[in-house]
XYZ file of C-alpha atoms in Angstrom:
702
model
C 6.252 76.246 19.631
C 8.231 79.097 18.027
C 11.452 77.132 18.271
C 9.741 73.761 17.725
C 12.027 72.152 20.248
C 11.745 68.574 21.373
C 10.115 69.231 24.731
C 7.250 71.186 23.188
C 6.712 68.502 20.562
C 6.546 65.815 23.208
C 4.076 67.900 25.210
C 1.882 68.227 22.129
C 2.066 64.486 21.586
C 0.865 63.861 25.125
C -2.054 66.278 24.832
C -3.259 65.666 21.263
C -5.909 63.158 22.345
C -7.659 65.918 24.296
C -7.933 68.245 21.299
C -11.356 67.070 20.016
C -12.828 67.547 23.499
C -11.197 70.944 23.959
C -12.541 72.219 20.626
C -16.132 71.554 21.731
C -15.590 73.180 25.145
C -13.679 76.371 24.284
C -15.510 79.048 22.389
C -13.807 80.615 19.420
C -14.185 84.138 20.835
C -12.509 83.167 24.129
C -9.269 81.859 22.625
C -7.320 83.387 19.772
C -3.930 82.208 18.525
C -1.344 84.417 16.907
C -1.023 83.472 13.258
C 2.741 83.699 13.515
C 2.847 80.858 15.994
C 2.389 78.319 13.234
C 4.850 79.851 10.820
C 7.836 77.705 11.905
C 5.702 74.640 11.344
C 4.575 75.815 7.921
C 8.128 76.462 6.850
C 9.155 72.880 7.625
C 5.996 70.955 6.767
C 5.732 68.393 5.222
C 9.390 67.447 5.310
C 9.931 68.374 8.940
C 10.334 64.849 10.263
C 12.598 63.781 7.432
C 14.860 66.823 7.682
C 15.194 66.677 11.464
C 15.960 62.960 11.376
C 18.542 63.459 8.637
C 20.247 66.348 10.426
C 20.358 64.398 13.654
C 23.531 62.700 12.476
C 25.167 66.128 12.085
C 24.621 67.128 15.689
C 21.216 68.814 15.342
C 18.111 67.936 17.343
C 17.046 64.404 16.483
C 13.253 64.050 16.228
C 11.216 60.900 15.976
C 9.426 59.886 12.807
C 6.059 60.645 14.388
C 6.784 64.352 14.781
C 5.038 65.219 11.510
C 1.842 63.521 12.620
C 2.029 65.288 15.966
C 2.430 68.674 14.342
C -0.440 68.033 11.923
C -2.692 67.082 14.816
C -1.720 70.265 16.617
C -2.481 72.422 13.589
C -5.879 70.765 13.053
C -6.780 71.397 16.678
C -5.687 75.028 16.520
C -7.470 75.887 13.249
C -10.712 77.061 14.907
C -8.734 79.547 17.015
C -6.808 81.255 14.221
C -7.506 85.008 13.996
C -10.053 86.274 11.510
C -7.362 87.569 9.128
C -5.397 84.322 9.101
C -6.935 83.195 5.796
C -5.800 86.346 4.007
C -2.281 86.001 5.413
C -2.039 82.388 4.257
C -3.234 83.262 0.782
C -0.741 86.090 0.552
C 2.112 83.775 1.492
C 1.234 80.634 -0.484
C -0.815 81.862 -3.462
C 2.358 82.515 -5.511
C 3.070 78.795 -5.343
C -0.151 77.918 -7.212
C 1.187 76.782 -10.570
C -0.266 73.524 -11.977
C 2.867 73.008 -14.062
C 5.294 73.253 -11.142
C 6.063 71.006 -8.198
C 5.278 73.912 -5.877
C 1.593 73.281 -6.571
C 1.669 70.162 -4.421
C 3.278 72.091 -1.574
C 0.786 74.958 -1.754
C -2.323 72.755 -1.834
C -1.031 70.627 1.039
C -0.468 73.820 3.063
C -3.990 75.037 2.284
C -5.518 71.690 3.187
C -3.768 71.647 6.542
C -3.975 75.294 7.649
C -6.976 77.031 6.088
C -9.734 77.551 8.696
C -13.201 76.516 7.525
C -15.331 76.827 10.676
C -15.746 80.600 10.834
C -19.253 81.879 11.704
C -21.475 83.008 8.796
C -20.849 86.714 9.458
C -17.102 86.140 8.847
C -17.354 84.037 5.697
C -16.130 87.008 3.660
C -12.854 86.718 5.584
C -12.758 82.957 5.270
C -13.533 80.565 2.415
C -15.069 83.292 0.220
C -11.523 84.564 -0.398
C -10.341 81.362 -2.040
C -13.340 79.161 -2.898
C -13.894 80.292 -6.504
C -10.182 80.263 -7.297
C -9.467 76.777 -5.944
C -12.708 75.369 -7.336
C -11.718 76.690 -10.746
C -8.363 74.903 -10.457
C -10.109 71.687 -9.471
C -12.494 71.880 -12.413
C -9.685 72.615 -14.870
C -7.634 69.443 -14.267
C -8.587 66.095 -15.738
C -5.535 63.872 -15.237
C -5.880 63.384 -11.473
C -2.636 65.017 -10.302
C -1.345 64.265 -6.863
C -2.486 67.575 -5.382
C -6.106 67.068 -6.510
C -6.759 64.593 -3.691
C -5.580 67.179 -1.133
C -7.850 69.780 -2.685
C -10.827 67.425 -2.486
C -10.076 66.827 1.195
C -10.183 70.594 1.753
C -13.546 70.882 -0.021
C -14.919 67.989 2.043
C -13.954 69.725 5.281
C -15.376 73.004 4.028
C -18.701 71.390 3.125
C -18.968 69.577 6.450
C -18.262 72.727 8.489
C -20.663 74.941 6.497
C -23.719 72.826 5.704
C -26.402 75.069 4.194
C -24.134 78.053 3.512
C -22.641 76.999 0.168
C -24.564 76.249 -3.019
C -23.018 73.027 -4.285
C -25.620 72.288 -6.967
C -23.503 73.600 -9.886
C -20.643 71.307 -8.883
C -22.587 68.149 -7.896
C -22.362 66.447 -11.347
C -18.617 67.036 -11.484
C -18.147 65.728 -7.921
C -19.910 62.447 -8.645
C -18.113 62.088 -11.969
C -14.737 62.469 -10.281
C -15.663 60.056 -7.493
C -16.857 57.457 -10.001
C -13.686 57.873 -12.044
C -11.561 57.526 -8.922
C -13.067 54.076 -8.268
C -11.178 52.852 -11.363
C -13.883 50.387 -12.406
C -13.560 48.190 -15.522
C -15.651 49.491 -18.422
C -16.754 48.100 -21.775
C -17.085 44.559 -23.042
C -13.321 44.015 -22.937
C -13.147 45.054 -19.276
C -10.667 47.854 -19.893
C -9.228 49.420 -16.749
C -7.631 52.830 -17.140
C -4.313 52.652 -15.247
C -3.975 55.261 -12.556
C -1.635 55.625 -9.664
C -3.384 54.412 -6.542
C -1.655 57.104 -4.495
C -3.408 59.816 -6.527
C -6.905 58.393 -6.121
C -9.465 60.078 -3.901
C -9.712 59.089 -0.284
C -13.110 57.415 0.031
C -13.509 58.703 3.573
C -13.246 62.358 2.510
C -15.387 61.779 -0.583
C -18.132 60.355 1.622
C -17.942 63.366 3.955
C -18.292 65.720 0.997
C -21.300 63.859 -0.439
C -23.027 63.619 2.938
C -22.540 67.337 3.653
C -24.147 68.285 0.330
C -27.302 66.252 1.011
C -30.562 67.836 2.132
C -32.028 71.232 1.446
C -34.724 72.275 -1.030
C -32.813 70.811 -3.953
C -32.701 67.017 -4.404
C -29.780 67.101 -6.815
C -27.376 65.214 -4.566
C -29.813 62.405 -3.817
C -30.633 62.080 -7.517
C -26.974 61.703 -8.443
C -26.353 59.410 -5.477
C -29.109 57.070 -6.623
C -27.664 57.163 -10.130
C -24.198 56.373 -8.801
C -25.345 53.267 -6.957
C -27.491 52.147 -9.888
C -24.458 52.327 -12.144
C -22.138 50.403 -9.811
C -24.649 47.970 -8.273
C -23.639 45.130 -10.596
C -20.041 45.358 -9.347
C -21.250 44.308 -5.880
C -22.542 40.988 -7.205
C -20.776 38.017 -5.550
C -19.549 36.785 -8.922
C -17.529 39.973 -9.479
C -14.120 40.367 -7.937
C -11.161 42.632 -8.527
C -8.818 45.165 -7.010
C -11.555 47.795 -7.237
C -13.846 45.850 -4.902
C -12.162 47.082 -1.722
C -12.944 50.712 -2.606
C -16.556 49.861 -3.389
C -16.976 48.042 -0.083
C -15.396 50.934 1.784
C -17.812 53.347 0.085
C -20.729 51.148 1.085
C -19.494 50.899 4.665
C -18.683 54.557 5.341
C -21.524 56.377 3.589
C -24.365 55.166 5.892
C -22.129 55.748 8.922
C -21.492 59.333 7.841
C -25.211 59.964 7.311
C -25.963 58.615 10.799
C -23.372 60.989 12.250
C -24.976 63.931 10.463
C -28.416 62.956 11.763
C -27.000 62.764 15.276
C -25.399 66.166 14.829
C -28.648 67.746 13.633
C -31.158 66.056 15.937
C -29.522 64.792 19.120
C -26.127 66.390 19.746
C -25.952 69.169 22.316
C -25.476 72.610 20.742
C -22.002 74.118 20.856
C -20.374 77.285 19.580
C -19.738 75.623 16.229
C -21.991 76.814 13.409
C -25.314 74.907 13.512
C -27.002 73.494 10.431
C -29.873 75.738 9.228
C -33.315 74.205 9.534
C -33.833 74.578 5.797
C -30.939 72.226 5.049
C -31.402 69.619 7.748
C -32.114 66.092 6.577
C -35.827 65.393 6.566
C -37.457 62.015 7.105
C -38.073 61.767 3.375
C -34.402 62.480 2.670
C -33.431 59.637 4.977
C -35.940 57.279 3.357
C -34.726 58.123 -0.147
C -31.126 57.591 0.887
C -31.795 54.192 2.463
C -33.752 53.011 -0.562
C -30.950 54.025 -2.932
C -28.310 52.110 -0.962
C -30.235 48.925 -0.160
C -29.769 47.161 -3.512
C -25.944 47.169 -3.520
C -25.850 46.353 0.207
C -27.985 43.244 -0.248
C -25.718 42.133 -3.081
C -22.610 42.776 -0.996
C -23.870 40.477 1.774
C -22.407 37.484 -0.063
C -19.238 39.124 -1.371
C -16.119 37.022 -1.779
C -14.221 39.428 0.457
C -16.600 38.786 3.353
C -19.760 40.323 4.726
C -18.215 42.633 7.352
C -18.659 45.856 5.367
C -22.216 44.920 4.385
C -23.070 44.103 8.006
C -21.751 47.464 9.190
C -23.693 49.256 6.453
C -26.885 47.393 7.369
C -26.360 48.260 11.018
C -26.348 51.998 10.278
C -29.147 51.770 7.728
C -31.320 49.865 10.215
C -30.810 52.629 12.771
C -32.418 55.041 10.304
C -35.114 52.930 8.626
C -35.482 49.456 10.166
C -38.754 48.777 8.314
C -36.892 49.057 4.989
C -33.737 47.198 5.982
C -34.633 44.312 8.293
C -37.364 42.542 6.230
C -35.097 41.918 3.191
C -32.372 40.632 5.503
C -34.786 38.253 7.225
C -36.042 37.022 3.849
C -32.515 35.831 3.127
C -31.822 34.585 6.639
C -34.665 32.133 7.199
C -33.940 30.063 4.038
C -30.223 30.078 4.901
C -30.975 28.651 8.356
C -32.882 25.769 6.765
C -30.152 24.977 4.214
C -27.334 22.601 5.140
C -25.362 22.691 1.885
C -24.505 26.416 1.722
C -22.486 27.323 4.844
C -21.157 30.554 3.292
C -24.708 31.832 2.835
C -25.493 31.020 6.459
C -22.412 32.730 7.913
C -22.984 35.824 5.752
C -26.652 36.204 6.696
C -26.016 35.596 10.391
C -23.285 38.233 10.349
C -25.712 40.756 8.837
C -28.501 39.860 11.287
C -26.030 40.479 14.116
C -25.508 43.971 12.690
C -29.234 44.779 12.756
C -29.917 42.958 16.052
C -30.321 46.118 18.107
C -32.844 47.638 15.711
C -34.627 44.283 15.424
C -35.272 43.762 19.134
C -35.947 47.457 19.819
C -39.193 47.426 17.874
C -40.678 50.903 18.161
C -42.933 52.748 15.761
C -40.818 51.982 12.709
C -40.711 48.186 13.052
C -42.913 47.065 15.982
C -43.006 43.402 14.939
C -39.211 43.112 15.082
C -38.934 41.464 18.541
C -41.254 38.618 17.461
C -38.480 37.321 15.174
C -35.923 36.876 17.944
C -36.933 33.505 19.371
C -37.565 31.825 15.977
C -34.120 32.993 14.854
C -32.469 31.675 18.014
C -34.130 28.264 17.739
C -33.236 27.910 14.060
C -29.635 28.950 14.717
C -28.950 26.111 17.198
C -27.839 23.584 14.520
C -25.063 26.041 13.717
C -23.190 24.797 16.815
C -21.431 22.298 14.580
C -18.040 20.788 15.527
C -17.337 20.069 11.853
C -17.584 23.705 10.675
C -15.490 26.150 12.666
C -16.628 29.380 10.969
C -20.304 28.472 11.249
C -19.859 27.494 14.895
C -18.161 30.765 15.813
C -20.681 33.001 14.022
C -23.483 31.061 15.733
C -21.922 31.699 19.132
C -21.669 35.397 18.291
C -25.265 35.437 17.039
C -26.671 33.808 20.189
C -24.532 35.928 22.518
C -25.605 39.157 20.788
C -29.328 38.499 21.086
C -28.965 37.137 24.625
C -27.208 40.337 25.635
C -29.997 42.515 24.245
C -32.971 40.627 25.706
C -33.385 39.072 29.196
C -34.367 35.392 29.036
C -37.380 35.510 31.346
C -40.642 33.611 31.084
C -43.344 36.308 30.970
C -46.222 34.089 29.873
C -47.978 34.523 33.226
C -48.477 38.219 32.467
C -51.175 37.257 29.977
C -53.406 36.275 32.879
C -52.638 39.387 34.894
C -52.993 42.234 32.374
C -55.536 42.981 29.709
C -54.060 46.181 28.256
C -51.350 44.506 26.154
C -51.102 45.029 22.425
C -51.193 42.135 19.996
C -47.403 42.204 19.571
C -46.855 42.306 23.336
C -49.177 39.351 23.860
C -47.298 37.409 21.224
C -43.980 38.197 22.876
C -45.202 37.142 26.322
C -46.501 33.883 24.925
C -43.240 33.183 23.073
C -41.113 33.864 26.162
C -42.269 30.514 27.584
C -39.870 28.858 25.116
C -36.764 30.517 26.561
C -36.148 27.612 28.930
C -36.414 25.136 26.080
C -33.954 27.206 24.051
C -31.404 27.269 26.890
C -31.611 23.514 27.405
C -31.300 22.782 23.690
C -28.313 25.090 23.460
C -26.656 23.229 26.320
C -27.276 19.892 24.583
C -25.557 21.257 21.485
C -22.641 22.461 23.589
C -22.311 19.077 25.280
C -22.241 17.359 21.890
C -19.548 19.791 20.766
C -17.480 19.036 23.867
C -17.790 15.273 23.474
C -16.564 15.518 19.887
C -13.574 17.592 21.035
C -12.081 14.924 23.310
C -8.310 14.737 22.901
C -8.327 11.103 21.808
C -10.756 11.871 18.974
C -9.041 14.976 17.607
C -5.363 13.979 17.745
C -3.092 11.569 16.014
C -0.401 9.822 17.999
C 2.329 12.099 16.660
C 0.493 15.384 17.291
C 0.823 17.654 20.283
C -1.458 17.315 23.262
C -1.915 21.055 23.614
C -5.093 22.826 22.530
C -4.915 24.053 18.944
C -5.657 27.611 17.910
C -9.068 26.645 16.526
C -9.956 24.798 19.713
C -8.884 27.797 21.783
C -11.247 30.043 19.819
C -14.083 27.540 20.171
C -13.418 27.372 23.914
C -13.552 31.158 24.145
C -16.756 31.397 22.128
C -18.409 28.589 24.068
C -17.586 29.951 27.510
C -18.450 33.586 26.709
C -21.774 32.666 25.080
C -22.778 30.344 27.921
C -21.815 32.965 30.486
C -23.927 35.579 28.666
C -26.952 33.270 28.586
C -26.710 32.430 32.283
C -26.299 36.092 33.180
C -29.463 37.020 31.273
C -31.523 34.070 32.544
C -34.225 34.325 35.154
C -33.558 32.574 38.456
C -35.882 29.700 37.555
C -34.203 29.030 34.206
C -30.766 29.363 35.798
C -31.519 26.641 38.337
C -32.546 24.237 35.577
C -29.412 25.047 33.577
C -27.210 24.706 36.671
C -28.579 21.271 37.451
C -28.016 20.175 33.859
C -24.397 21.326 33.655
C -23.661 19.819 37.080
C -24.994 16.416 36.060
C -22.976 16.539 32.851
C -19.774 17.467 34.677
C -19.966 14.879 37.463
C -21.292 11.979 35.394
C -18.327 12.006 33.011
C -14.566 11.951 33.347
C -12.877 14.298 30.890
C -9.266 14.604 29.865
C -7.770 17.867 31.049
C -6.311 19.150 27.790
C -9.296 20.039 25.572
C -12.758 18.807 26.558
C -12.016 19.096 30.287
C -11.112 22.763 29.895
C -14.347 23.440 28.024
C -16.536 21.759 30.653
C -14.637 23.502 33.452
C -15.274 26.824 31.698
C -19.009 26.142 31.658
C -18.963 25.316 35.357
C -16.948 28.432 36.120
C -19.490 30.530 34.199
C -22.280 29.115 36.367
C -20.347 29.812 39.567
C -19.529 33.322 38.414
C -23.206 34.048 37.698
C -24.558 32.722 40.998
C -21.749 31.652 43.381
C -23.915 30.610 46.327
C -26.141 28.118 44.535
C -23.391 26.838 42.251
C -20.763 26.239 44.941
C -23.347 24.393 47.007
C -23.491 21.787 44.232
C -19.980 21.642 42.845
C -17.585 22.178 45.726
C -18.700 19.413 48.146
C -18.748 16.908 45.306
C -15.246 17.770 44.058
C -13.767 17.823 47.561
C -15.383 14.488 48.392
C -14.053 12.770 45.264
C -10.549 14.194 45.724
C -10.453 13.180 49.397
C -11.580 9.678 48.568
C -9.058 9.187 45.751
C -6.134 10.562 47.791
C -6.892 8.699 51.018
C -4.443 5.969 50.013
C -0.747 6.870 50.181
C -0.087 4.898 47.003
C -1.226 7.900 44.961
C 1.970 9.710 45.957
C 4.086 7.162 44.089
C 2.011 6.802 40.918
C 3.686 8.014 37.718
C 0.312 8.808 36.116
C -2.449 10.078 38.341
C -5.953 8.759 38.063
C -7.956 10.578 35.352
C -10.874 11.074 37.678
C -8.602 12.735 40.209
C -7.094 15.036 37.567
C -10.523 15.971 36.260
C -11.897 16.851 39.690
C -8.771 18.850 40.510
C -9.202 20.835 37.310
C -12.883 21.374 38.012
C -12.160 22.472 41.585
C -9.513 24.935 40.412
C -12.029 26.617 38.082
C -15.051 26.817 40.381
C -13.017 28.372 43.201
C -12.181 31.455 41.106
C -14.679 33.584 43.024
C -14.558 36.110 45.833
C -13.021 34.796 49.021
C -16.123 35.467 51.079
C -18.034 32.941 48.974
C -15.468 30.254 49.869
C -15.422 30.836 53.607
C -18.309 28.414 54.312
C -16.215 25.657 52.691
C -12.853 26.445 54.267
C -12.786 23.137 56.159
C -13.345 21.076 53.007
C -10.769 22.716 50.791
C -7.271 21.216 50.555
C -5.268 24.388 50.988
C -1.650 24.332 49.833
C 1.034 24.107 52.523
C 4.513 25.611 52.181
C 7.457 23.268 52.667
C 10.284 23.653 55.179
C 13.031 25.401 53.253
C 15.698 24.076 55.649
C 14.533 20.471 55.499
C 13.535 19.784 51.916
C 15.550 16.519 51.792
C 17.085 17.359 48.407
C 19.585 14.745 47.203
C 22.496 16.141 45.211
C 24.579 14.113 42.804
C 28.284 14.879 42.371
C 29.804 13.360 39.178
C 32.568 10.892 39.909
C 35.918 10.780 38.094
C 34.718 7.730 36.179
C 31.656 9.582 34.897
C 33.749 12.569 33.843
C 36.151 10.301 31.991
C 33.274 8.657 30.173
C 31.929 12.072 29.142
C 35.326 12.935 27.643
C 35.317 9.616 25.817
C 31.956 10.333 24.189
C 32.952 13.828 23.113
C 36.291 12.725 21.705
C 34.828 9.861 19.715
C 31.699 11.514 18.338
C 31.854 15.302 18.522
C 35.526 15.955 17.724
C 35.486 14.240 14.290
C 32.425 16.203 13.209
C 33.921 19.501 14.349
C 37.162 18.796 12.516
C 35.256 17.841 9.381
C 33.290 21.099 9.454
C 36.485 23.039 10.152
C 38.190 21.574 7.060
C 35.080 22.243 4.993
C 35.015 25.875 6.088
C 38.672 26.408 5.178
C 38.200 24.819 1.759
C 40.309 21.729 2.438
C 37.357 19.354 2.209
C 34.376 19.118 -0.149
C 31.045 18.140 1.351
C 27.582 17.823 -0.155
C 24.625 19.617 1.352
C 23.266 16.396 2.859
C 26.611 15.479 4.408
C 27.077 18.941 5.914
C 23.596 18.894 7.410
C 24.266 15.487 8.951
C 27.439 16.823 10.545
C 25.619 19.866 11.886
C 22.897 17.671 13.352
C 25.513 15.487 15.029
C 27.127 18.632 16.456
C 23.794 19.839 17.778
C 23.146 16.457 19.388
C 26.323 16.503 21.472
C 26.944 20.218 22.004
C 23.418 21.621 22.132
C 24.243 24.270 19.487
C 21.390 24.740 16.996
C 22.788 25.262 13.512
C 19.606 27.143 12.548
C 20.729 29.965 14.841
C 24.158 30.239 13.181
C 24.657 32.827 10.460
C 24.824 31.563 6.900
C 28.456 32.586 6.585
C 30.910 29.653 6.516
C 33.422 31.764 8.424
C 31.022 32.255 11.336
C 30.171 28.567 11.355
C 33.815 27.506 11.429
C 34.674 30.041 14.125
C 31.899 28.658 16.298
C 33.041 25.082 15.749
C 36.655 25.979 16.573
C 35.565 27.648 19.797
C 33.644 24.534 20.721
C 36.679 22.378 19.924
C 38.909 24.491 22.165
C 36.323 24.227 24.911
C 36.465 20.430 24.715
C 40.258 20.357 24.834
C 40.305 22.241 28.118
C 40.540 19.878 31.072
C 38.850 22.217 33.485
C 35.538 22.292 31.576
C 33.945 19.616 33.737
C 34.674 20.595 37.271
C 34.155 17.899 39.831
C 32.324 20.421 41.964
C 29.411 20.663 39.504
C 26.280 19.141 40.979
C 23.037 18.160 39.301
C 19.653 17.883 40.923
C 18.229 14.395 41.099
């Protein structure tokens, strides 16, 4: 890396994905890097990519635009292995650049953010952040106009706080941190909705701000949680669905990333395997009360954001992480909004938003446990009430319903356990209720199939197309087909054998008692049949394959079918169905090898192809057509291009269309320049004037 040549850079690019794993495996004391190794990088960063690319035209090494990102990744991975005195050396080299009134300030802070190590053990803190913390914090507190380098400095503090939880007293700086974060959101204030203009590039990165806030949480002091609750109380009204503005994206990102970051810290403190990295002291680990207070402070804005105009994705992700921590505080309010939405037919946006959020908390809902033991009892009522959402007239509602049903079906096996009530007497009240409710799984599967069949019947090509429209499946129909087949496949996979047999019989009767066109509805039905065969090939093939082979054999027994221009619809449908159900392992098809119509290769030497050679009369007639129709248009365009003839836009387009009709040249592919257009027309005119263009030896396939 001393010479930063291309081969080394490419090697780093290939290995950078392994860096996070390597950091956890290699101990800091076992690997030490020479501080001088990174000096060539520091001298060129951050303009290394730009300078190398610019000098490439002068004969120097030409580097790709991604080289800067590669080098940054390398530096970040090597930071834990810098020697103990690396911090002092960096300060000695870059501290002279720290002048808030000079452009060198941006360069110095960016160097510090990238290179300064922050993961030294506690006994070496005097050689690490203690050397620069007070000085840089003083600079950060002294500025008020949000300069460009302030965001880099905040990123450095966020990394420092995350690597040294419990070893830095942040309480004196907590009010200033939250004030700066709130100001960076650039929210409208006052009755006149005044927005202070700020450059978006200089605003804080929400991701780093969230890391900083999360790392300061916990400990004997509750200062951070107090300010966090105050922050969300002050901005909660901005999450109301009636509010919308450019600031909303930042607020939604804050709401999405903060619970995720807290979950990661809890995993780090309670479940992650210990490594050589500095552990969090027990005195500053998040307690159960800290988690409860945090969830309660975030719930109000999250519930408002469920129905945001920008969508409910961020709210659903926030609820997912909050439910992992405190399901008893998160799931009940969500269910209170979900059940009324499932009963309402006039507010589809409310239904799609609530279903999306319930999908986010589905895992915590069905898991039950000591925090929310009654959660699984809500699954079946939710599934039954969601069935009307399979609506062919509302695409978004239909797709979110498919996702909702598939999610819950994946988490819970659809098995009738009602007989257990007679066999065991040690079940709790919740378990007895669940066993009793599981008897309705079969009814749910059959009702879902009825809804799917109604959706398919309303998607028939003749009902969804005008005469002038294409016969191909539209993008919306393709998504519905995907959602339908994947959801049905998930349900069949999770079904008990008894429920599967009932569902198999139902889909078989539906498939063989109707004749579907092969463009839209036929593909959907064939997908359902393929899902059944994929789940249980033996039982499914025993029903489908003999029927399809019998119908195809019967309809093709007469040789007249070989000469029909349009094949019988029943034959096409059974061929399509057969092609889908045979997409299984070959060993499952061996019992039916005598019934299948296997394809047979033709004799390449006796294909009986009839070739047509154009006669002289046909060639003469082709010349006649070109001379009488194409030549005048080409000459007209040629005169127009040279300025000898004036033509209106309509007239010129008509001439171009005539040219396209006879020559096959699309004028949309021609450059807008008149010179290029005329040159192309002249070349075509010369081609026509040549007598050898149509060689009598040219043959066409008949």
